Amino acid sequence: MHSCRPETLKIDISKCRGVEENSILRWFDELDDAIRARRIDYGDMQVSFDQSNLAGRAKTWALGLKLHDPYAFESLEVFKSRSRQTFEPPRAEFRARTELLKLKQGERDVHAYA
């Protein structure tokens, strides 16, 4: 007998350690891909999944916040926002956007595909 629930795919992602060498924006992309592949539909489960992929300084930071306020990460958006404020190097989004705009395929730049 087959289940009506679609198959899920387990995607391994890197741990966020809260150090500048690791891009928090890239880590968020990995998380979003894994959440979709695993079909994690509920916000609180998404936050728990994200927190389970923290390590080192980042894990200590998240546990400390939750110790003071169990609702510190009430949604995935709040978790991401607080994580970015804490671990994203200054001007990282600007640098990422600049790198994206430099991309080309043949004669066409990124604007041709937007």
XYZ file of C-alpha atoms in Angstrom:
114
model
C 0.000 0.000 0.000
C 1.401 3.384 -1.005
C 1.122 6.463 1.132
C -0.450 9.633 -0.244
C 2.345 11.672 1.304
C 5.083 12.531 -1.218
C 8.598 11.284 -0.603
C 11.006 13.547 1.217
C 14.665 14.001 0.478
C 17.270 14.298 3.199
C 19.794 16.958 2.270
C 22.807 17.416 4.500
C 23.769 20.994 5.192
C 26.723 22.616 6.847
C 26.616 23.763 10.448
C 26.560 27.484 11.133
C 29.291 28.245 13.654
C 28.906 32.013 13.761
C 32.301 32.815 12.271
C 32.848 35.285 9.462
C 34.362 32.765 7.048
C 30.948 31.113 6.769
C 28.348 33.149 4.900
C 25.099 33.324 6.858
C 23.247 34.129 3.617
C 24.588 30.981 1.935
C 23.681 28.971 5.040
C 20.110 30.322 4.886
C 19.898 29.147 1.252
C 21.055 25.672 2.311
C 18.452 25.640 5.087
C 15.641 26.720 2.772
C 16.555 23.977 0.282
C 16.650 21.341 3.036
C 13.339 22.521 4.530
C 11.636 22.222 1.118
C 13.228 18.842 0.385
C 12.218 17.463 3.784
C 8.766 19.054 3.531
C 9.009 20.738 6.914
C 5.809 22.754 6.749
C 5.315 24.199 10.222
C 7.096 27.355 11.364
C 8.111 26.075 14.785
C 9.535 22.905 13.212
C 11.464 25.009 10.698
C 13.010 27.050 13.511
C 13.879 23.872 15.432
C 15.469 22.394 12.305
C 17.517 25.554 11.768
C 18.653 25.578 15.388
C 19.673 21.926 15.141
C 22.164 22.999 12.470
C 23.960 25.500 14.684
C 27.310 24.775 16.301
C 29.948 26.548 18.351
C 29.434 30.253 18.968
C 26.136 30.331 17.045
C 24.633 27.505 19.102
C 25.747 29.137 22.355
C 24.162 32.415 21.215
C 20.810 30.796 20.308
C 20.608 28.744 23.506
C 21.401 31.838 25.559
C 18.597 33.805 23.929
C 16.103 30.977 24.416
C 17.139 30.628 28.046
C 16.154 34.256 28.672
C 13.095 34.154 26.417
C 11.605 30.821 25.268
C 9.829 32.716 22.460
C 12.948 34.531 21.223
C 12.528 32.891 17.807
C 8.766 32.980 17.305
C 9.073 32.415 13.555
C 11.613 31.497 10.908
C 11.738 35.128 9.797
C 12.585 36.283 13.332
C 15.259 33.584 13.643
C 16.854 34.638 10.353
C 16.659 38.333 11.167
C 18.291 37.936 14.575
C 20.929 35.605 13.131
C 21.795 38.089 10.391
C 22.051 40.949 12.869
C 24.418 38.906 15.009
C 26.577 36.995 12.523
C 26.492 38.743 9.166
C 29.599 40.848 8.584
C 28.921 44.514 7.797
C 27.991 45.150 4.173
C 27.779 41.412 3.385
C 24.470 41.826 1.555
C 25.941 44.648 -0.535
C 28.933 42.464 -1.460
C 26.662 39.530 -2.345
C 24.472 41.760 -4.526
C 27.567 43.200 -6.251
C 28.867 39.694 -6.993
C 25.472 38.679 -8.388
C 25.341 41.695 -10.689
C 28.816 40.834 -12.044
C 27.632 37.418 -13.247
C 27.385 36.873 -16.988
C 26.502 34.008 -19.290
C 27.854 34.602 -22.753
C 27.034 38.177 -23.674
C 24.069 38.424 -21.296
C 24.246 39.767 -17.767
C 21.982 38.970 -14.834
C 19.535 41.747 -15.814
C 18.707 39.882 -19.031
C 17.381 36.976 -16.976
C 15.436 38.989 -14.406
